[in-house]
XYZ file of C-alpha atoms in Angstrom:
273
model
C 149.275 -246.924 -67.972
C 149.378 -249.272 -65.009
C 150.638 -252.801 -64.883
C 151.204 -255.607 -62.410
C 154.304 -257.739 -62.467
C 156.255 -256.781 -65.616
C 159.775 -258.053 -66.071
C 162.283 -255.277 -65.633
C 164.189 -254.510 -68.773
C 167.931 -255.052 -68.930
C 169.360 -251.611 -68.265
C 172.757 -250.058 -67.668
C 173.596 -249.906 -63.988
C 172.790 -246.447 -62.610
C 175.170 -244.867 -60.129
C 172.989 -243.868 -57.180
C 173.882 -241.146 -54.709
C 172.410 -241.624 -51.211
C 170.436 -238.479 -50.388
C 168.827 -239.224 -47.029
C 167.650 -242.052 -44.818
C 164.747 -241.515 -42.435
C 162.308 -243.608 -40.432
C 160.002 -243.571 -43.470
C 162.268 -243.925 -46.487
C 165.712 -244.205 -48.019
C 166.261 -241.711 -50.835
C 168.688 -242.110 -53.749
C 169.279 -239.926 -56.793
C 171.218 -240.106 -60.014
C 174.246 -237.849 -60.223
C 173.289 -234.204 -60.640
C 169.727 -234.670 -59.416
C 168.066 -234.091 -56.082
C 165.014 -235.172 -54.101
C 162.675 -232.970 -52.092
C 163.010 -235.005 -48.918
C 161.164 -232.479 -46.759
C 158.003 -232.553 -48.866
C 158.188 -236.304 -49.330
C 158.535 -236.935 -45.595
C 155.660 -234.602 -44.782
C 153.448 -236.304 -47.345
C 154.323 -239.812 -46.132
C 153.390 -238.676 -42.641
C 150.063 -237.350 -43.901
C 149.376 -240.632 -45.674
C 150.214 -242.447 -42.465
C 147.442 -240.526 -40.723
C 145.014 -242.090 -43.225
C 146.388 -245.611 -43.636
C 148.223 -246.194 -40.374
C 151.914 -246.387 -39.534
C 154.281 -248.645 -41.418
C 155.306 -251.905 -39.754
C 158.632 -251.896 -37.937
C 161.562 -251.986 -40.322
C 159.536 -251.163 -43.446
C 160.865 -248.305 -45.567
C 160.084 -246.874 -48.936
C 163.084 -246.815 -51.270
C 162.858 -243.788 -53.547
C 165.092 -243.652 -56.648
C 165.208 -240.430 -58.656
C 166.122 -241.151 -62.282
C 167.776 -238.538 -64.478
C 165.254 -238.794 -67.319
C 162.221 -240.611 -68.652
C 164.570 -242.471 -70.984
C 166.575 -243.817 -68.050
C 163.400 -244.908 -66.293
C 162.126 -246.581 -69.468
C 165.410 -248.448 -69.770
C 164.835 -249.881 -66.306
C 161.136 -250.799 -66.463
C 160.654 -251.376 -70.197
C 157.838 -248.881 -70.809
C 157.150 -245.151 -70.709
C 156.186 -243.835 -67.272
C 156.679 -240.880 -64.973
C 157.042 -243.181 -61.995
C 156.729 -246.851 -61.039
C 156.079 -248.441 -57.639
C 156.796 -252.028 -56.651
C 153.976 -252.781 -54.210
C 155.779 -255.767 -52.713
C 158.882 -253.854 -51.634
C 157.779 -250.212 -51.566
C 160.443 -249.247 -54.101
C 159.627 -246.155 -56.162
C 161.465 -245.295 -59.390
C 160.588 -241.801 -60.573
C 161.825 -238.921 -62.685
C 160.474 -236.398 -60.157
C 162.024 -235.005 -57.001
C 158.635 -235.301 -55.272
C 156.051 -237.791 -56.525
C 152.922 -237.987 -54.357
C 151.086 -240.282 -56.798
C 153.709 -242.991 -56.331
C 153.927 -242.372 -52.584
C 150.205 -243.154 -52.335
C 150.836 -246.464 -54.103
C 153.702 -247.362 -51.782
C 151.791 -246.578 -48.571
C 148.327 -247.883 -49.540
C 149.862 -250.917 -51.255
C 150.943 -252.231 -47.858
C 147.286 -252.807 -46.949
C 145.749 -254.625 -49.910
C 145.671 -255.206 -53.653
C 142.411 -253.988 -55.185
C 141.943 -253.982 -58.973
C 144.258 -251.545 -60.744
C 141.241 -249.283 -61.383
C 140.848 -248.572 -57.665
C 144.576 -248.467 -56.901
C 145.190 -245.859 -59.583
C 141.961 -244.071 -58.744
C 143.075 -243.700 -55.137
C 146.420 -242.224 -56.186
C 144.766 -239.759 -58.577
C 142.134 -238.766 -56.012
C 144.537 -238.207 -53.117
C 147.516 -236.778 -54.992
C 145.879 -234.893 -57.850
C 144.233 -231.983 -55.978
C 141.065 -232.522 -57.988
C 142.829 -232.182 -61.340
C 143.762 -234.478 -64.190
C 146.060 -233.154 -66.909
C 145.270 -229.616 -65.774
C 141.491 -230.097 -65.944
C 138.866 -230.519 -63.276
C 138.886 -234.238 -62.450
C 135.114 -234.719 -62.542
C 134.785 -232.718 -65.760
C 137.372 -234.962 -67.416
C 135.514 -238.067 -66.206
C 132.203 -236.675 -67.391
C 133.629 -236.144 -70.884
C 135.086 -239.658 -70.927
C 131.768 -241.233 -69.925
C 129.910 -239.223 -72.561
C 131.968 -241.102 -75.157
C 131.698 -244.474 -73.386
C 129.143 -244.668 -70.533
C 130.062 -248.239 -69.542
C 132.465 -248.592 -66.624
C 133.075 -252.285 -67.299
C 136.106 -251.883 -69.618
C 137.820 -249.645 -67.070
C 137.176 -252.047 -64.193
C 138.144 -255.258 -65.943
C 140.716 -254.133 -68.542
C 142.135 -250.918 -67.110
C 145.611 -251.275 -68.580
C 144.181 -251.660 -72.095
C 142.303 -248.335 -71.977
C 143.506 -244.907 -73.031
C 145.220 -243.635 -69.855
C 144.010 -240.115 -70.600
C 140.445 -241.247 -69.868
C 141.002 -244.290 -67.634
C 142.825 -242.377 -64.908
C 140.244 -239.583 -64.932
C 137.342 -242.030 -64.565
C 139.089 -244.039 -61.843
C 140.117 -240.916 -59.945
C 136.659 -239.354 -60.121
C 134.825 -242.439 -58.854
C 137.340 -242.970 -56.049
C 137.149 -239.280 -55.106
C 133.365 -239.627 -54.892
C 133.720 -242.601 -52.541
C 136.192 -240.721 -50.356
C 134.043 -237.603 -50.321
C 130.807 -239.362 -49.426
C 132.015 -242.148 -47.135
C 135.425 -241.016 -45.915
C 138.664 -242.927 -45.539
C 137.507 -245.690 -43.158
C 135.571 -247.846 -45.682
C 138.324 -247.333 -48.263
C 140.873 -248.772 -45.843
C 138.471 -251.628 -45.050
C 138.043 -252.288 -48.788
C 141.791 -252.401 -49.397
C 142.285 -254.705 -46.442
C 139.398 -256.910 -47.566
C 141.014 -257.400 -50.969
C 144.071 -258.933 -49.300
C 146.911 -259.951 -51.579
C 144.747 -260.379 -54.710
C 141.999 -258.407 -56.468
C 140.015 -261.629 -56.843
C 136.822 -261.238 -54.844
C 137.072 -257.452 -54.713
C 133.325 -257.074 -55.213
C 132.616 -258.917 -51.951
C 135.219 -256.785 -50.179
C 133.616 -253.650 -51.594
C 130.132 -254.721 -50.486
C 131.341 -255.435 -46.957
C 133.131 -252.085 -46.727
C 130.504 -249.853 -48.326
C 127.259 -251.744 -47.770
C 126.426 -251.658 -51.481
C 127.614 -253.190 -54.712
C 130.157 -251.609 -57.049
C 127.355 -251.268 -59.612
C 125.155 -249.322 -57.165
C 128.025 -247.059 -56.121
C 128.810 -246.433 -59.780
C 125.239 -245.348 -60.530
C 125.267 -242.980 -57.556
C 128.580 -241.528 -58.709
C 127.358 -241.015 -62.278
C 124.274 -239.240 -60.935
C 126.467 -236.997 -58.814
C 128.622 -236.194 -61.852
C 125.579 -234.875 -63.677
C 124.470 -232.793 -60.711
C 127.861 -231.232 -59.913
C 129.069 -228.537 -62.308
C 132.418 -228.015 -60.580
C 134.459 -229.830 -57.994
C 135.741 -228.342 -54.764
C 136.564 -230.625 -51.851
C 138.247 -229.661 -48.605
C 140.187 -232.913 -48.389
C 142.052 -232.242 -51.636
C 144.464 -230.378 -49.353
C 146.407 -233.022 -47.380
C 147.016 -230.499 -44.601
C 143.496 -231.322 -43.408
C 144.064 -235.087 -43.185
C 142.812 -237.166 -41.458
C 140.025 -234.909 -40.125
C 138.747 -233.868 -43.564
C 138.360 -237.517 -44.603
C 136.658 -238.760 -41.449
C 132.935 -239.345 -41.742
C 132.447 -241.393 -38.572
C 133.520 -238.541 -36.306
C 136.559 -240.265 -34.810
C 140.095 -241.172 -35.778
C 140.620 -244.837 -36.593
C 142.018 -246.516 -33.501
C 145.397 -248.209 -33.835
C 143.826 -251.535 -32.879
C 141.399 -251.245 -35.784
C 144.044 -250.632 -38.427
C 144.555 -253.456 -40.941
C 147.493 -255.812 -40.747
C 150.022 -254.970 -43.497
C 150.423 -257.516 -46.266
C 153.426 -259.767 -46.530
C 153.952 -260.324 -50.262
C 157.266 -261.275 -51.817
C 156.615 -261.301 -55.558
C 156.987 -257.964 -57.355
C 153.821 -256.088 -58.311
C 154.088 -252.770 -60.123
C 151.885 -249.729 -60.622
C 152.931 -246.873 -62.886
C 151.890 -243.288 -63.533
C 151.750 -242.965 -67.324
C 153.250 -240.508 -69.695
C 150.228 -238.977 -71.451
C 150.965 -237.090 -74.620
C 149.078 -233.996 -75.609
C 148.463 -230.475 -74.331
C-alpha cells in the first residue's frame, strides 16, 4: 500500500526518547525500543553516493514506534513504515528500515508516480527479494495473471500490494541494471514536484517511452530464470550502478525540491506466508 497526502489520524501523543542526532538524521524511539543508528547512517551514506548529498540543514527524522498498532493510530492505515516526502520524516516499527530511507533520500529529488517511487525502494532495499521470493519470479507470476502494466502505473494504490510492489520493483530493477543510476536520477529530477508529465521525463532520461521499456523488461523476464545482480549489495555503490564509467559530478546533481505540503509513501503490511 502506498498513498500520497493522507490526513494523519488523531492518535495519543507518543513519548519519544531522543536516540541520536547526526549530520544525516535525528533518531527518536518509543520507550523500551531502540534504533540501529550505525546501520542507518551507513545506508544513508550509501544512498548519498547515488543521489547526491542532502542540502545544508536537511535531516531525516526517524521515529521508531513500539508496534504496528501504534503506527496505525498515527497514520490511519496498516503499514510497516511511512515516509513524508516533504519533510523527510519516517515513522516505522523497525529499528532499521532501508525501504523508507530510500523514500526519504530519493524523495528530495523528484516525485514520480507511486509505481516508480515504490519500485525504486523495493529494487534498492530488497536485495532482489519480495516476501522471501526472487523479485523477478514474483513479478513474472503476477504478470501471468494480468499482463497489462496499465493498472499498476495509473492506479497503483488500488492494486494488491503483494503483486504491485513485486511488479514495480522488478521493472525498476531492470532499469537500474541496464542503464544504471544516472538516468534514474535524471528521471526523478525531470518529474519535479508532480508526477504529471512523467512520461516526457522518462523519455528524456532513457531515450525511449515507458511502453518500450516495459516491453524490453517483459522480454528480459522471460529470458532470465533467476536473478543475481552485483548492485543488490549496497557496499558496491555507486560503482556497481554506474554505466557511464564515471561518478556523477557534483555540478550535475539535481537541485533538491522545496515542497511544503505533506506527501506520504508507505511500505505495506502484506498478510500471508
